[in-house]
């Protein structure tokens, strides 16, 4: 490893290697319906038959995607830099008798699957990397996929104009009202210490990494979701 290479195992912002944070994660996410999220995703891939496909879940966390998607895919590779988060996902898979998830400790920059996959998905994890390294990560995602493979990126991505102070404050006020102060405080920490960026930066990066954006869902104030197809391998 070159000495200038980014250490993606070093946490920024929320420390997901802290057991208390990991144990609290699903409680904090109780406004989400993991099964519904997965079902919507699988429906978007139709008419493709996902049961013949291999999917890679980057930043799998406690298994929001992998554990709930296992029955729809042939194999899922669940990848995360945090042993603490991943071990919660592993325990859920064991308890549910799921045998088609392979767990890998690794990250966006360093993970190399043995075979290219049909689908790569990642939710609320890419913002842990600064922009230069997001681009490197997206190029690596491209290499993980078969030609024509799908990439779904969901993250906190800012759709607002550079007039960001007003936009950030109204976002935080809305979150405190709708999801409580704890969630708003964690979002403030996210904005202060993590690396979410503007939508126009991300779309440029996706295109430069060899993806065509098929759909962009910007309906939520906090989250943008891009469904992409790999159209070329840059460089
Ligand atoms: C907010 S959680 C999201 C978990 C899950 N994807 C979900 O939808 O609930 C972010 C996860 O990304 C992981 N992570 C942070 N940096 C990473 C990297 N460079 N590569 C892979 N995972 C990373 C963290 O350890 C954490 O489990």
Short mmCIF file of C-alpha atoms and ligand atoms in Angstrom, two decimals:
data_model
loop_
_atom_site.label_atom_id
_atom_site.label_comp_id
_atom_site.label_asym_id
_atom_site.label_seq_id
_atom_site.Cartn_x
_atom_site.Cartn_y
_atom_site.Cartn_z
CA UNK A 1 0.00 0.00 0.00
CA UNK A 2 1.41 3.44 -0.99
CA UNK A 3 1.91 5.78 1.98
CA UNK A 4 -0.32 8.40 0.30
CA UNK A 5 -3.24 6.00 -0.01
CA UNK A 6 -6.37 6.92 1.97
CA UNK A 7 -7.01 4.81 5.08
CA UNK A 8 -10.70 4.00 4.69
CA UNK A 9 -10.70 1.97 7.92
CA UNK A 10 -10.21 5.15 9.94
CA UNK A 11 -13.71 6.41 10.79
CA UNK A 12 -14.81 10.02 10.27
CA UNK A 13 -17.85 11.61 11.91
CA UNK A 14 -19.94 8.89 13.54
CA UNK A 15 -17.59 6.12 14.68
CA UNK A 16 -19.21 2.90 13.48
CA UNK A 17 -16.44 0.84 15.06
CA UNK A 18 -17.78 1.94 18.44
CA UNK A 19 -19.96 -0.89 19.79
CA UNK A 20 -22.47 1.48 21.41
CA UNK A 21 -23.04 3.32 18.10
CA UNK A 22 -23.35 0.02 16.23
CA UNK A 23 -25.80 -1.44 18.78
CA UNK A 24 -27.90 1.75 18.65
CA UNK A 25 -27.99 1.95 14.83
CA UNK A 26 -31.18 -0.01 14.13
CA UNK A 27 -33.03 1.81 16.93
CA UNK A 28 -32.10 5.10 15.32
CA UNK A 29 -33.26 3.81 11.93
CA UNK A 30 -36.67 2.70 13.19
CA UNK A 31 -38.38 5.12 10.79
CA UNK A 32 -37.12 2.93 7.91
CA UNK A 33 -38.78 -0.20 6.55
CA UNK A 34 -35.79 -2.26 5.31
CA UNK A 35 -38.04 -4.87 3.59
CA UNK A 36 -39.94 -2.17 1.71
CA UNK A 37 -36.67 -0.44 0.64
CA UNK A 38 -35.38 -3.72 -0.81
CA UNK A 39 -38.66 -4.57 -2.53
CA UNK A 40 -38.75 -1.14 -4.23
CA UNK A 41 -35.16 -1.65 -5.39
CA UNK A 42 -35.85 -5.12 -6.82
CA UNK A 43 -38.97 -3.80 -8.59
CA UNK A 44 -36.86 -1.10 -10.22
CA UNK A 45 -34.54 -3.76 -11.69
CA UNK A 46 -37.49 -5.63 -13.27
CA UNK A 47 -37.84 -7.29 -15.74
CA UNK A 48 -34.33 -8.55 -14.89
CA UNK A 49 -34.48 -11.76 -12.82
CA UNK A 50 -32.50 -10.87 -9.70
CA UNK A 51 -32.51 -14.51 -8.48
CA UNK A 52 -29.74 -15.27 -10.98
CA UNK A 53 -27.69 -12.23 -9.92
CA UNK A 54 -24.81 -11.49 -7.57
CA UNK A 55 -25.08 -8.19 -5.69
CA UNK A 56 -22.40 -6.36 -3.72
CA UNK A 57 -23.55 -4.23 -0.77
CA UNK A 58 -20.83 -1.68 0.05
CA UNK A 59 -21.03 -0.26 3.58
CA UNK A 60 -23.52 -2.99 4.49
CA UNK A 61 -23.74 -1.86 8.11
CA UNK A 62 -26.21 -3.93 10.13
CA UNK A 63 -27.61 -5.58 7.01
CA UNK A 64 -30.40 -3.15 5.99
CA UNK A 65 -29.95 -4.29 2.39
CA UNK A 66 -28.07 -7.62 2.50
CA UNK A 67 -30.13 -9.44 5.09
CA UNK A 68 -33.44 -8.25 3.65
CA UNK A 69 -32.41 -8.78 0.00
CA UNK A 70 -30.92 -12.27 0.38
CA UNK A 71 -34.06 -14.07 -0.81
CA UNK A 72 -34.15 -12.04 -4.05
CA UNK A 73 -30.51 -12.65 -5.16
CA UNK A 74 -28.33 -15.71 -5.86
CA UNK A 75 -25.46 -14.35 -3.76
CA UNK A 76 -24.81 -11.14 -1.85
CA UNK A 77 -21.34 -9.91 -0.89
CA UNK A 78 -21.80 -7.72 2.19
CA UNK A 79 -18.78 -5.45 2.64
CA UNK A 80 -17.99 -3.04 5.47
CA UNK A 81 -14.95 -1.55 7.20
CA UNK A 82 -16.59 -1.90 10.63
CA UNK A 83 -16.48 -5.31 12.28
CA UNK A 84 -18.98 -4.08 14.89
CA UNK A 85 -21.65 -3.12 12.33
CA UNK A 86 -21.05 -6.18 10.19
CA UNK A 87 -21.24 -8.61 13.11
CA UNK A 88 -24.81 -7.41 13.78
CA UNK A 89 -25.68 -8.18 10.15
CA UNK A 90 -23.98 -11.60 10.45
CA UNK A 91 -25.97 -12.43 13.58
CA UNK A 92 -29.24 -11.48 11.82
CA UNK A 93 -28.34 -13.66 8.83
CA UNK A 94 -27.45 -16.60 11.10
CA UNK A 95 -30.68 -16.26 13.04
CA UNK A 96 -32.75 -16.16 9.84
CA UNK A 97 -30.91 -19.22 8.41
CA UNK A 98 -29.63 -17.19 5.43
CA UNK A 99 -26.76 -18.97 3.68
CA UNK A 100 -26.17 -16.89 0.52
CA UNK A 101 -24.46 -13.84 2.04
CA UNK A 102 -20.64 -13.68 2.05
CA UNK A 103 -19.33 -11.15 4.57
CA UNK A 104 -16.09 -9.31 3.71
CA UNK A 105 -14.25 -6.76 5.81
CA UNK A 106 -13.25 -4.13 3.32
CA UNK A 107 -14.29 -0.89 1.71
CA UNK A 108 -15.00 1.13 -1.42
CA UNK A 109 -11.34 1.62 -2.23
CA UNK A 110 -9.81 -1.74 -1.48
CA UNK A 111 -12.50 -4.36 -2.05
CA UNK A 112 -12.00 -6.60 -5.12
CA UNK A 113 -14.60 -9.33 -5.72
CA UNK A 114 -13.32 -12.63 -7.13
CA UNK A 115 -15.82 -12.30 -10.03
CA UNK A 116 -17.53 -9.19 -11.44
CA UNK A 117 -21.06 -8.75 -10.07
CA UNK A 118 -24.40 -7.89 -11.68
CA UNK A 119 -25.34 -5.23 -9.13
CA UNK A 120 -23.52 -2.97 -6.68
CA UNK A 121 -25.55 -1.06 -4.15
CA UNK A 122 -24.56 1.32 -1.39
CA UNK A 123 -26.64 3.37 1.00
CA UNK A 124 -25.52 6.22 3.27
CA UNK A 125 -21.86 5.22 3.19
CA UNK A 126 -20.01 6.93 0.29
CA UNK A 127 -20.03 10.27 2.15
CA UNK A 128 -17.39 8.83 4.51
CA UNK A 129 -14.84 9.53 1.78
CA UNK A 130 -13.58 12.97 0.71
CA UNK A 131 -14.33 13.85 -2.93
CA UNK A 132 -11.01 12.80 -4.47
CA UNK A 133 -11.45 9.38 -2.89
CA UNK A 134 -15.15 9.20 -3.82
CA UNK A 135 -14.02 9.35 -7.45
CA UNK A 136 -11.46 6.59 -6.82
CA UNK A 137 -14.21 4.57 -5.09
CA UNK A 138 -16.61 4.97 -8.04
CA UNK A 139 -13.91 3.81 -10.45
CA UNK A 140 -13.41 0.76 -8.23
CA UNK A 141 -17.20 0.14 -8.19
CA UNK A 142 -17.07 0.19 -12.00
CA UNK A 143 -14.36 -2.52 -11.92
CA UNK A 144 -16.53 -4.64 -9.58
CA UNK A 145 -19.33 -4.81 -12.19
CA UNK A 146 -19.99 -6.79 -15.36
CA UNK A 147 -20.57 -4.66 -18.49
CA UNK A 148 -24.15 -3.34 -18.31
CA UNK A 149 -24.27 -4.05 -14.56
CA UNK A 150 -26.36 -1.85 -12.29
CA UNK A 151 -25.07 0.51 -9.62
CA UNK A 152 -27.45 2.05 -7.09
CA UNK A 153 -26.02 4.91 -5.03
CA UNK A 154 -28.15 6.27 -2.20
CA UNK A 155 -26.62 8.91 0.04
CA UNK A 156 -26.96 12.24 1.76
CA UNK A 157 -26.28 14.43 -1.27
CA UNK A 158 -27.07 18.14 -1.26
CA UNK A 159 -29.51 19.27 -3.94
CA UNK A 160 -29.45 22.91 -2.82
CA UNK A 161 -27.66 25.93 -4.24
CA UNK A 162 -24.43 27.31 -2.85
CA UNK A 163 -26.63 29.44 -0.54
CA UNK A 164 -26.10 26.53 1.84
CA UNK A 165 -26.36 28.13 5.30
CA UNK A 166 -30.08 28.81 4.91
CA UNK A 167 -30.68 25.41 3.32
CA UNK A 168 -28.78 23.47 6.00
CA UNK A 169 -30.57 25.24 8.84
CA UNK A 170 -34.01 24.63 7.36
CA UNK A 171 -33.06 20.96 6.75
CA UNK A 172 -32.00 20.55 10.40
CA UNK A 173 -35.12 22.31 11.70
CA UNK A 174 -37.32 20.02 9.59
CA UNK A 175 -35.50 16.88 10.82
CA UNK A 176 -35.83 17.92 14.47
CA UNK A 177 -39.57 18.42 13.91
CA UNK A 178 -40.15 15.17 11.97
CA UNK A 179 -37.61 12.75 13.52
CA UNK A 180 -36.57 14.29 16.86
CA UNK A 181 -33.57 16.28 18.13
CA UNK A 182 -31.19 13.29 18.35
CA UNK A 183 -31.52 12.65 14.62
CA UNK A 184 -31.09 16.36 13.82
CA UNK A 185 -27.96 16.51 16.03
CA UNK A 186 -26.45 13.52 14.24
CA UNK A 187 -27.19 15.16 10.88
CA UNK A 188 -25.44 18.32 12.13
CA UNK A 189 -22.39 16.19 12.98
CA UNK A 190 -22.65 14.63 9.52
CA UNK A 191 -22.63 18.06 7.85
CA UNK A 192 -19.77 19.31 10.03
CA UNK A 193 -17.43 16.30 9.94
CA UNK A 194 -18.38 13.96 7.11
CA UNK A 195 -18.04 14.52 3.36
CA UNK A 196 -21.47 14.81 1.76
CA UNK A 197 -21.33 16.93 -1.36
CA UNK A 198 -23.48 18.58 -4.03
CA UNK A 199 -25.54 16.60 -6.56
CA UNK A 200 -23.72 18.21 -9.50
CA UNK A 201 -20.39 16.94 -8.13
CA UNK A 202 -21.73 13.40 -7.74
CA UNK A 203 -23.35 13.28 -11.20
CA UNK A 204 -20.05 14.41 -12.78
CA UNK A 205 -18.17 11.74 -10.84
CA UNK A 206 -20.61 8.99 -11.82
CA UNK A 207 -20.28 9.91 -15.50
CA UNK A 208 -16.47 10.06 -15.31
CA UNK A 209 -16.47 6.64 -13.65
CA UNK A 210 -18.19 5.12 -16.70
CA UNK A 211 -21.82 5.14 -15.55
CA UNK A 212 -24.99 6.31 -17.28
CA UNK A 213 -27.57 7.64 -14.82
CA UNK A 214 -30.86 5.88 -15.58
CA UNK A 215 -32.95 7.42 -12.77
CA UNK A 216 -32.35 10.03 -10.07
CA UNK A 217 -34.73 10.21 -7.14
CA UNK A 218 -34.37 13.53 -5.35
CA UNK A 219 -37.77 13.48 -3.61
CA UNK A 220 -36.34 13.34 -0.07
CA UNK A 221 -34.63 16.37 1.51
CA UNK A 222 -31.97 14.16 3.02
CA UNK A 223 -31.33 11.50 0.45
CA UNK A 224 -30.71 11.22 -3.27
CA UNK A 225 -30.77 7.89 -5.05
CA UNK A 226 -29.14 7.26 -8.43
CA UNK A 227 -29.76 4.10 -10.42
CA UNK A 228 -26.97 3.75 -12.98
CA UNK A 229 -25.72 1.31 -15.59
CA UNK A 230 -22.05 0.60 -16.33
CA UNK A 231 -21.53 1.71 -19.93
CA UNK A 232 -17.73 1.74 -20.17
CA UNK A 233 -14.56 1.04 -18.22
CA UNK A 234 -12.55 4.29 -18.01
CA UNK A 235 -8.79 4.17 -18.55
C1 LIG B 1 -24.77 5.06 7.98
S1 LIG B 1 -24.15 3.42 7.91
C2 LIG B 1 -25.17 2.75 6.60
C3 LIG B 1 -25.37 1.26 6.73
C4 LIG B 1 -26.32 0.64 5.71
N1 LIG B 1 -25.85 0.76 4.35
C5 LIG B 1 -27.73 1.17 5.82
O1 LIG B 1 -28.36 1.46 4.79
O2 LIG B 1 -28.25 1.25 6.93
C6 LIG B 1 -22.58 3.65 7.10
C7 LIG B 1 -21.75 2.39 7.01
O3 LIG B 1 -20.68 2.63 6.08
C8 LIG B 1 -19.52 2.01 6.60
N2 LIG B 1 -18.33 2.63 5.96
C9 LIG B 1 -17.69 3.77 6.26
N3 LIG B 1 -16.66 3.97 5.42
C10 LIG B 1 -16.64 2.91 4.56
C11 LIG B 1 -15.82 2.52 3.46
N4 LIG B 1 -14.79 3.26 3.05
N5 LIG B 1 -16.12 1.37 2.81
C12 LIG B 1 -17.16 0.60 3.20
N6 LIG B 1 -17.98 0.91 4.23
C13 LIG B 1 -17.72 2.05 4.90
C14 LIG B 1 -19.62 2.26 8.12
O4 LIG B 1 -18.78 1.36 8.84
C15 LIG B 1 -21.11 2.00 8.33
O5 LIG B 1 -21.38 0.64 8.60
#
